Coordinates of C-alpha atoms in Angstrom, one line a residue:
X297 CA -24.3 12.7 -4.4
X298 CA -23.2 10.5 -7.6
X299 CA -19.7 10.8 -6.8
X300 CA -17.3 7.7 -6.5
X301 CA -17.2 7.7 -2.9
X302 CA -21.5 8.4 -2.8
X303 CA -21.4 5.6 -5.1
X304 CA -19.4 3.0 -4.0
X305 CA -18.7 3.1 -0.1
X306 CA -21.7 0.4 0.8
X307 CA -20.1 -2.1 -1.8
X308 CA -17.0 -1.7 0.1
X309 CA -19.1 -2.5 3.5
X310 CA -20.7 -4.8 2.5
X311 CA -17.3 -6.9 1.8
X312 CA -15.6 -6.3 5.0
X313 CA -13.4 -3.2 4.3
X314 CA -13.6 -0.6 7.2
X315 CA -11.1 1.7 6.6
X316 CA -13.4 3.2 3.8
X317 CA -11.9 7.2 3.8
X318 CA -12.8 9.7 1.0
X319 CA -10.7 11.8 -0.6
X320 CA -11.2 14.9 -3.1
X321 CA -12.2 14.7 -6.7
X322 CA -9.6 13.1 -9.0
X323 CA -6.7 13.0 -5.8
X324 CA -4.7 10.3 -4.5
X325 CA -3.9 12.9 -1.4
X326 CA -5.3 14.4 1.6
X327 CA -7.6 12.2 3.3
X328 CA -9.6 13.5 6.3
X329 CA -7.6 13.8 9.5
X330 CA -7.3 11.3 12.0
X331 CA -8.2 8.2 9.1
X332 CA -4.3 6.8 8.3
X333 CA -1.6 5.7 10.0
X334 CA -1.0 3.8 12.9
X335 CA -2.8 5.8 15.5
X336 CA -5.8 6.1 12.6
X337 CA -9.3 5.9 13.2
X338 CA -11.7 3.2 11.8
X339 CA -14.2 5.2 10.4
X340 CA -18.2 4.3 11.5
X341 CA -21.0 3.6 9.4
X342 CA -22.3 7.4 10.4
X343 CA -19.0 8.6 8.9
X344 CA -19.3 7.6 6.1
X345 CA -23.1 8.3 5.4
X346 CA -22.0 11.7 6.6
X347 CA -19.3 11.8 4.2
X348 CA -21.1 10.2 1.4
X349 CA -23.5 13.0 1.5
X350 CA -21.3 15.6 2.3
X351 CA -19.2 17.3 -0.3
X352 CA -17.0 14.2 0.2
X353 CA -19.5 11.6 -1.2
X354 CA -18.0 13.4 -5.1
X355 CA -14.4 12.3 -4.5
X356 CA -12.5 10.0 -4.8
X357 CA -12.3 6.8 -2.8
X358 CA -9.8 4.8 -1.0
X359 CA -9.2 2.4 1.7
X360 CA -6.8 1.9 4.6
X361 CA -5.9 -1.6 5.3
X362 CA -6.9 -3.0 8.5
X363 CA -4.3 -5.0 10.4
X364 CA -3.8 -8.7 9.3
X365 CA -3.7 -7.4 5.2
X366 CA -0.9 -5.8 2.6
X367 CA -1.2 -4.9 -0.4
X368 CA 2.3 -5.3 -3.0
X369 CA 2.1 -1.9 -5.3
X370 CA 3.7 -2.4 -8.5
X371 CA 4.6 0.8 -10.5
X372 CA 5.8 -0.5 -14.2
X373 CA 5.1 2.6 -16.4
X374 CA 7.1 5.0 -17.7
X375 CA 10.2 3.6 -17.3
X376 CA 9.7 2.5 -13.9
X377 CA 11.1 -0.7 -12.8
X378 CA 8.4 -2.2 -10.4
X379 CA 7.8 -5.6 -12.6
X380 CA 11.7 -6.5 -12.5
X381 CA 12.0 -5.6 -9.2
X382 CA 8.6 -8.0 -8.3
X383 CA 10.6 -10.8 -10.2
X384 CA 13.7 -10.9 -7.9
X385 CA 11.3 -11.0 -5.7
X386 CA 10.0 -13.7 -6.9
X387 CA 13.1 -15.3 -7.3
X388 CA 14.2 -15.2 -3.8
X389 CA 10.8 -16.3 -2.2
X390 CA 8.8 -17.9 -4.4
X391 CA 5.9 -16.6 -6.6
X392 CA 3.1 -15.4 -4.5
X393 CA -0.9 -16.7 -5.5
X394 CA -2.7 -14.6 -7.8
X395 CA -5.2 -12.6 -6.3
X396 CA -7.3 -9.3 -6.3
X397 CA -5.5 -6.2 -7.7
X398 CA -6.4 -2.3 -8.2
X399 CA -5.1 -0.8 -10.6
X400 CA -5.8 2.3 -13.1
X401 CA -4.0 1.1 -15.8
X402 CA -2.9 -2.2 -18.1
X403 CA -0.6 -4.7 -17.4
X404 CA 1.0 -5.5 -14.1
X405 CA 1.0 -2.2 -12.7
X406 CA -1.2 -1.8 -9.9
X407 CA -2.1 -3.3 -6.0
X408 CA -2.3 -6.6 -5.2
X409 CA -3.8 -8.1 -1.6
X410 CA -3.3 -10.5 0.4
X411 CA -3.6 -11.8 4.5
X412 CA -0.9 -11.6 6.7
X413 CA -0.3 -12.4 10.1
X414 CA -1.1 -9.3 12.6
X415 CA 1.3 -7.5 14.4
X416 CA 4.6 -7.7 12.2
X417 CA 6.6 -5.0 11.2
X418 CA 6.4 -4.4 7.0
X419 CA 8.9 -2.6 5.1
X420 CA 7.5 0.5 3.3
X421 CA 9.1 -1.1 0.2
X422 CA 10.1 -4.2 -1.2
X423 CA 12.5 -2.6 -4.1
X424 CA 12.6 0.1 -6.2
X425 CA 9.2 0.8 -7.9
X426 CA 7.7 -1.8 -5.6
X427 CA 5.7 -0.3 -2.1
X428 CA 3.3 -2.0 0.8
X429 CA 0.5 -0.7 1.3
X430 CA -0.7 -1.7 5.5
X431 CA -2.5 -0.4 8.6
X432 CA 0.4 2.1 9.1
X433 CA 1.3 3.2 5.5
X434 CA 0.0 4.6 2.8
X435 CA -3.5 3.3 1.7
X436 CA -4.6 2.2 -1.9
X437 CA -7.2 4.0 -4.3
X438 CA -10.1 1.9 -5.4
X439 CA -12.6 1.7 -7.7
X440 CA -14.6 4.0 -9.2
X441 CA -11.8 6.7 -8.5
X442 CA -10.7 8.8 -10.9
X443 CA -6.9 9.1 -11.7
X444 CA -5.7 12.7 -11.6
X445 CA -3.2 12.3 -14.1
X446 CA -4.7 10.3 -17.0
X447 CA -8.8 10.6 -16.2
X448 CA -9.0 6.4 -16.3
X449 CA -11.2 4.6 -13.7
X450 CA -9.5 2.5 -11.2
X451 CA -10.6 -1.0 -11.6
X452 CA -10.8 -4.0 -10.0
X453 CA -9.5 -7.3 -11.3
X454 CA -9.8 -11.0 -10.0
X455 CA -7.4 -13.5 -10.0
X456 CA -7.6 -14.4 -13.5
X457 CA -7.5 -10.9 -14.7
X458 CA -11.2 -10.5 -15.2
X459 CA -12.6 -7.1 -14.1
X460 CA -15.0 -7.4 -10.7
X461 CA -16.7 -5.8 -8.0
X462 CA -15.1 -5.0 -4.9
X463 CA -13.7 -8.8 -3.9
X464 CA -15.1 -9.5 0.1
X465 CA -12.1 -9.2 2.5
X466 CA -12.2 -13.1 3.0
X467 CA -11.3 -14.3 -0.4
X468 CA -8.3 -12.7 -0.4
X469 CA -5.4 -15.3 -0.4
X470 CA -2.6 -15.4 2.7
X471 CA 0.6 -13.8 1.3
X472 CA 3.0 -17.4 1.7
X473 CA 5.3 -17.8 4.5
X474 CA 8.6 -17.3 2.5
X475 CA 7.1 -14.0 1.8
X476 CA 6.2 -13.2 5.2
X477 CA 9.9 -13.7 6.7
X478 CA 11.8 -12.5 4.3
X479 CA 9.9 -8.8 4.2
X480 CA 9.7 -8.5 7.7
X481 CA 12.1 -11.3 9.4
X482 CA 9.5 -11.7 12.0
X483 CA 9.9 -8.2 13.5
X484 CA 7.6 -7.1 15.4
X485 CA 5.5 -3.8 14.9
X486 CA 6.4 -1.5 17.7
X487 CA 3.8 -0.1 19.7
X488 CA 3.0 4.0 17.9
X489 CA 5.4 6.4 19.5
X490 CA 7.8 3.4 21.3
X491 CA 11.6 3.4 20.5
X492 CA 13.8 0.8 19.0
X493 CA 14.8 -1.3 21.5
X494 CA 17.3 -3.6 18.6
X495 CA 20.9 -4.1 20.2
X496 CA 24.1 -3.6 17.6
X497 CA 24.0 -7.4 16.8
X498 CA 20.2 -7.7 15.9
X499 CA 20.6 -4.6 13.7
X500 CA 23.9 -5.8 12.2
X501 CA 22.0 -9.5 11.4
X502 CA 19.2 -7.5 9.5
X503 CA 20.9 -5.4 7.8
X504 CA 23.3 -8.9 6.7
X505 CA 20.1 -10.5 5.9
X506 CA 18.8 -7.8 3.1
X507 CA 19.7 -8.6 -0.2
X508 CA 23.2 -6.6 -1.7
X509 CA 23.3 -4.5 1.2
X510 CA 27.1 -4.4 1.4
X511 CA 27.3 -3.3 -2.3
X512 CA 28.0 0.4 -2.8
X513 CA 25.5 2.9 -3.8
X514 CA 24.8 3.5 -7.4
X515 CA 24.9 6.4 -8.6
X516 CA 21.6 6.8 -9.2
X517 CA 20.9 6.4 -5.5
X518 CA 24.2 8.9 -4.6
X519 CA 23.0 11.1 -6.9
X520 CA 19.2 11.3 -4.6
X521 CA 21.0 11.3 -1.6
X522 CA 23.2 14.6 -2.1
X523 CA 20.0 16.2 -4.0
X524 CA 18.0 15.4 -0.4
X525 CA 21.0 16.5 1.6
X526 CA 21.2 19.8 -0.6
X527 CA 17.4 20.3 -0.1
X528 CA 17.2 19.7 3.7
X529 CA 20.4 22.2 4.2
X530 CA 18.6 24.7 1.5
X531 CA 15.5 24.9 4.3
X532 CA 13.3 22.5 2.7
X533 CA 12.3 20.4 5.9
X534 CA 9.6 18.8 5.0
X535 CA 8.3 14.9 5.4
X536 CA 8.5 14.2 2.0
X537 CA 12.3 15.7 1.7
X538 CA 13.3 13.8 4.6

């Protein structure tokens, strides 16, 4: 197999990824079962020789972050306000270090990762445009994937902006502590399966402590939220509607 996954899954070893899953030619979806989320699997050396000469070793390749790392995805194409959104970001907490970023296309688009302390509770996003990517969400794309929309080669860039092979999981800076608290106010990540145990005050005092979160809905955001209602009461249950 030549494939990106058959090509590239030992690099990503050898720098002290684990969660190395494969997915199908030129996807961003459907990994196997059992690799993501919080109840995932690490996957073993033997599964990934099996997959990298399998049919899978010609897809695409990807990696789920283990605990103690996040990656900040910034979406600022076509319209899409990631980069503005990373700059209030910035605003409220401080620039964060350069460091190692994926990314298919130019410019500030793409994932950037850093070390965090283990065991918090991360936001799925920071604002609009602007996603995590950790143990229990989503998982980021790597090099030498193929993007299924536009054909270009995901690519790795270092913390001057200089293309580079996959960067070894200890070079990657700590996200700072300003960052840290204000994305996750030192929750803790529950246990998979457990309940919210928050009373009314602790939720009230987050919900006080996000930014503008007293401000009514644009209607932009009105506008999603009766097209989701309409769907969900049209039949269409799904995750991804919800």
């Amino acid at each position: 197999m030549t494939g990106p996954y058959a090509h590239a899954w030992e690099s990503y070893r050898a720098a002290g990824w684990t969660g190395i899953i494969p997915l199908p030619p030129r996807k961003k979806a459907s990994p196997p079962k059992g690799v993501t989320g919080p109840g995932g699997i690490w996957p073993s050396y033997a599964d990934c020789m099996s997959w990298a000469e399998g049919r899978e070793g010609n897809g695409n390749i990807a990696l789920r972050l283990p605990p103690g790392f996040l990656g900040i995805d910034i979406d600022s194409y076509d319209g899409k306000p990631g980069f503005e959104t990373f700059i209030a970001a910035c605003k409220r907490y401080g620039p964060p270090p350069p460091s190692w970023k994926s990314s298919s296309r130019e410019g500030v688009s793409g994932i950037s990762f850093y070390r965090v302390p283990e065991g918090l509770a991360w936001p799925g996003e920071i604002g609009p445009s602007v996603e995590t990517v950790h143990t229990g969400h989503r998982y980021a794309v790597v090099w030498p994937s193929i993007h299924p929309d536009t054909g270009a080669t995901y690519q790795w860039t270092d913390p001057d902006g200089e293309p580079c092979p996959p960067p070894d999981v200890d070079q990657l800076p700590e996200l700072p502590a300003a960052w840290v608290q204000g994305l996750t106010g030192g929750r803790e990540q529950a246990a998979p399966g457990a309940r919210n145990n928050w009373d009314n005050q602790q939720v009230q005092a987050w919900l006080i402590s996000r930014p503008r979160a007293f401000e009514p809905l644009c209607a932009r955001m009105v506008a999603a939220v009766n097209g989701a209602r309409l769907s969900l009461a049209a039949g269409a249950g799904s995750h991804d509607t919800t």
